[in-house]
C-alpha positions as semicolon CSV with decimal commas, in nm:
position;residue;x (nm);y (nm);z (nm)
1;A;0,369;1,686;0,749
2;V;0,312;1,254;0,730
3;V;0,103;1,145;0,498
4;S;0,104;0,764;0,593
5;T;0,289;0,416;0,650
6;Q;0,261;0,387;0,244
7;S;0,169;0,622;-0,013
8;T;0,167;0,418;-0,374
9;G;0,189;0,782;-0,474
10;A;0,572;0,801;-0,298
11;F;0,855;0,934;-0,492
12;L;1,055;0,693;-0,575
13;K;0,828;0,498;-0,698
14;S;0,656;0,744;-0,908
15;D;0,998;0,914;-1,080
16;I;1,124;0,557;-1,170
17;K;0,817;0,450;-1,341
18;R;0,848;0,794;-1,533
19;M;1,242;0,732;-1,638
20;I;1,217;0,402;-1,724
21;S;0,916;0,562;-1,949
22;I;1,179;0,883;-2,125
23;S;1,453;0,672;-2,128
24;Q;1,585;0,777;-2,460
25;C;1,790;0,382;-2,455
26;P;1,790;0,074;-2,668
27;D;1,535;-0,113;-2,619
28;P;1,773;-0,419;-2,443
29;V;1,908;-0,125;-2,174
30;V;1,536;-0,046;-2,104
31;D;1,458;-0,393;-2,127
32;E;1,741;-0,503;-1,839
33;W;1,617;-0,147;-1,641
34;Q;1,258;-0,280;-1,740
35;S;1,378;-0,526;-1,507
36;E;1,515;-0,318;-1,236
37;V;1,214;-0,138;-1,122
38;N;1,007;-0,444;-1,179
39;W;1,184;-0,652;-0,906
40;F;1,258;-0,360;-0,714
41;L;0,893;-0,278;-0,667
42;G;0,792;-0,600;-0,593
43;V;1,036;-0,591;-0,335
44;L;0,941;-0,307;-0,140
45;A;0,541;-0,414;-0,236
46;K;0,620;-0,767;0,007
47;I;0,882;-0,504;0,311
48;E;0,555;-0,296;0,319
49;A;0,328;-0,504;0,288
50;R;0,576;-0,635;0,708
51;H;0,701;-0,263;0,751
52;H;0,591;0,076;0,842
53;M;0,789;0,272;0,569
54;R;0,678;0,614;0,691
55;V;0,616;0,785;0,425
56;A;0,648;1,199;0,428
57;L;0,750;1,565;0,249
58;C;1,167;1,451;0,224
59;H;1,455;1,610;0,049
60;N;1,521;1,324;-0,156
61;D;1,881;1,428;-0,331
62;V;2,026;1,470;0,065
63;N;2,449;1,499;-0,032
64;H;2,761;1,682;0,116
65;N;2,687;1,923;-0,135
66;N;2,359;2,059;-0,100
67;I;2,436;2,088;0,247
68;L;2,559;2,434;0,385
69;I;2,720;2,498;0,691
70;P;2,792;2,823;0,917
71;E;3,166;2,931;0,939
72;A;3,163;3,094;1,249
73;E;3,312;2,813;1,589
74;G;2,980;2,677;1,830
75;D;2,697;2,753;1,510
76;D;2,520;2,390;1,537
77;R;2,311;2,484;1,244
78;F;2,228;2,394;0,849
79;I;2,059;2,435;0,556
80;L;2,002;2,273;0,257
81;I;1,955;2,390;-0,037
82;D;1,858;2,222;-0,387
83;Y;1,477;2,086;-0,324
84;E;1,437;2,039;-0,656
85;Y;1,347;1,722;-0,621
86;T;1,171;1,667;-0,349
87;G;0,816;1,549;-0,256
88;Y;0,685;1,312;-0,069
89;N;0,889;0,981;-0,006
90;Y;0,954;0,743;0,246
91;T;1,211;0,933;0,569
92;V;1,499;0,590;0,481
93;F;1,507;0,747;0,135
94;D;1,688;1,047;0,220
95;I;1,866;0,848;0,522
96;A;2,017;0,648;0,200
97;N;2,059;0,876;-0,039
98;Y;2,317;1,096;0,152
99;C;2,495;0,741;0,290
100;A;2,493;0,660;-0,074
101;E;2,647;1,005;-0,206
102;L;2,931;1,001;0,092
103;Q;2,996;0,708;-0,193
104;Y;3,172;1,051;-0,384
105;D;3,373;1,352;-0,323
106;W;3,213;1,587;-0,540
107;S;3,551;1,867;-0,560
108;L;3,770;1,758;-0,830
109;P;3,784;1,962;-1,061
110;E;3,889;1,798;-1,404
111;P;3,591;1,534;-1,572
112;P;3,435;1,366;-1,437
113;H;3,466;1,604;-1,225
114;Y;3,410;1,308;-0,896
115;T;3,610;1,089;-0,722
116;F;3,409;0,760;-0,656
117;D;3,511;0,547;-0,319
118;E;3,316;0,268;-0,242
119;E;3,512;0,248;0,132
120;W;3,393;0,512;0,126
121;L;2,965;0,437;0,212
122;P;2,912;0,443;0,632
123;N;2,887;0,171;0,761
124;D;2,695;0,016;1,009
125;E;2,732;0,151;1,301
126;L;2,729;0,546;1,130
127;M;2,432;0,459;0,964
128;L;2,253;0,323;1,299
129;K;2,322;0,654;1,440
130;M;2,170;0,824;1,181
131;I;1,862;0,595;1,211
132;R;1,847;0,766;1,629
133;V;1,923;1,133;1,543
134;H;1,713;1,105;1,240
135;K;1,406;0,949;1,550
136;R;1,463;1,139;1,830
137;V;1,356;1,465;1,583
138;V;1,088;1,319;1,377
139;T;0,765;1,358;1,570
140;P;0,472;1,121;1,551
141;P;0,753;0,942;1,714
142;I;0,842;0,671;1,458
143;T;0,886;0,287;1,677
144;T;1,032;0,119;1,415
145;P;1,342;-0,086;1,616
146;D;1,682;0,037;1,490
147;H;1,771;-0,269;1,388
148;I;1,503;-0,273;1,027
149;M;1,527;0,056;1,013
150;L;1,874;-0,014;0,942
151;N;1,775;-0,309;0,715
152;Q;1,594;-0,063;0,445
153;V;1,750;0,146;0,481
154;K;2,027;-0,087;0,296
155;F;1,698;-0,155;0,092
156;M;1,707;0,232;0,025
157;I;2,046;0,222;-0,072
158;I;2,017;-0,020;-0,402
159;G;1,644;0,214;-0,432
160;S;1,942;0,580;-0,463
161;E;2,182;0,362;-0,725
162;L;1,924;0,233;-0,953
163;Y;1,735;0,585;-0,899
164;W;2,053;0,807;-1,094
165;A;2,073;0,545;-1,307
166;L;1,731;0,601;-1,437
167;W;1,815;0,928;-1,432
168;G;2,141;0,938;-1,516
169;I;2,012;0,703;-1,898
170;S;1,663;0,979;-1,934
171;I;1,785;1,345;-1,849
172;N;1,779;1,528;-2,174
173;T;2,001;1,856;-1,965
174;S;2,354;1,890;-1,990
175;F;2,544;1,917;-1,667
176;N;2,885;1,999;-1,587
177;V;2,999;1,591;-1,458
178;D;3,058;1,315;-1,685
179;L;2,694;1,127;-1,722
180;D;2,823;0,827;-1,896
181;T;3,073;0,768;-1,647
182;Y;2,784;0,837;-1,373
183;T;2,601;0,654;-1,522
184;Q;2,789;0,358;-1,603
185;N;2,912;0,382;-1,255
186;K;2,591;0,427;-1,086
187;M;2,420;0,058;-1,331
188;R;2,763;-0,047;-1,157
189;C;2,698;0,025;-0,760
190;Y;2,309;-0,060;-0,802
191;Y;2,427;-0,438;-0,886
192;Q;2,662;-0,403;-0,636
193;K;2,466;-0,334;-0,379
194;K;2,149;-0,557;-0,484
195;R;2,492;-0,853;-0,442
196;W;2,589;-0,640;-0,098
197;F;2,243;-0,596;0,054
198;A;2,057;-0,935;-0,009
199;G;2,061;-1,058;0,388
200;A;1,872;-0,697;0,525
201;I;1,605;-0,749;0,209
202;E;1,610;-1,056;0,330
203;E;1,631;-1,054;0,702
204;L;1,276;-0,744;0,609
205;L;1,164;-0,994;0,442
206;K;1,106;-1,291;0,682
207;T;1,000;-1,013;1,028
208;E;0,731;-0,750;1,100
209;S;0,731;-0,498;1,275
210;R;0,360;-0,321;1,190
211;A;0,249;-0,337;1,523
212;D;0,307;0,011;1,765
213;G;0,067;0,173;1,557
214;D;0,341;0,444;1,353
215;T;0,170;0,652;1,154
């Protein structure tokens, strides 16, 4: 179900505000992350003013651990699981979150229970393949040019790193993972991707793609 191209109630907007408000971190840390939340939401508003950003019902935690693939040869179906974070959000966030989570291998039996390698982040060619598949299957059609959506995905990778860093400092439930190590890594990745994708943001802020009647 498509809501609109823009939505003040989008999951990403509302949840990062909620998580920063319930964080148990010392005030200087909260102040730092509040500043980053303000930066991200400010840039997001500017991008929304210039480009279509499809909002629809999203999974919001797409990663390879939440995708079940049948073992039978020739069966190309898959099943998504873990809908805990489902809500209306920018559809490019699901693509971006999947890309960001490909940097992790969660099969490590010992703490921190994952291996991380930034080299596993998909390159532009693979991201474009994901975007084109997405555009081929969604309805109504998305008319945003591929290169614009690629930059949107890169911006949302920054958003994904920010979201899960905030999740790590706000969660009060025990998980089978070293949350401190995970959160520190997400924080580092957020700043890293903010540097890496500065050019993508700059291009989004100096171009427009709102003329095709996308919904």
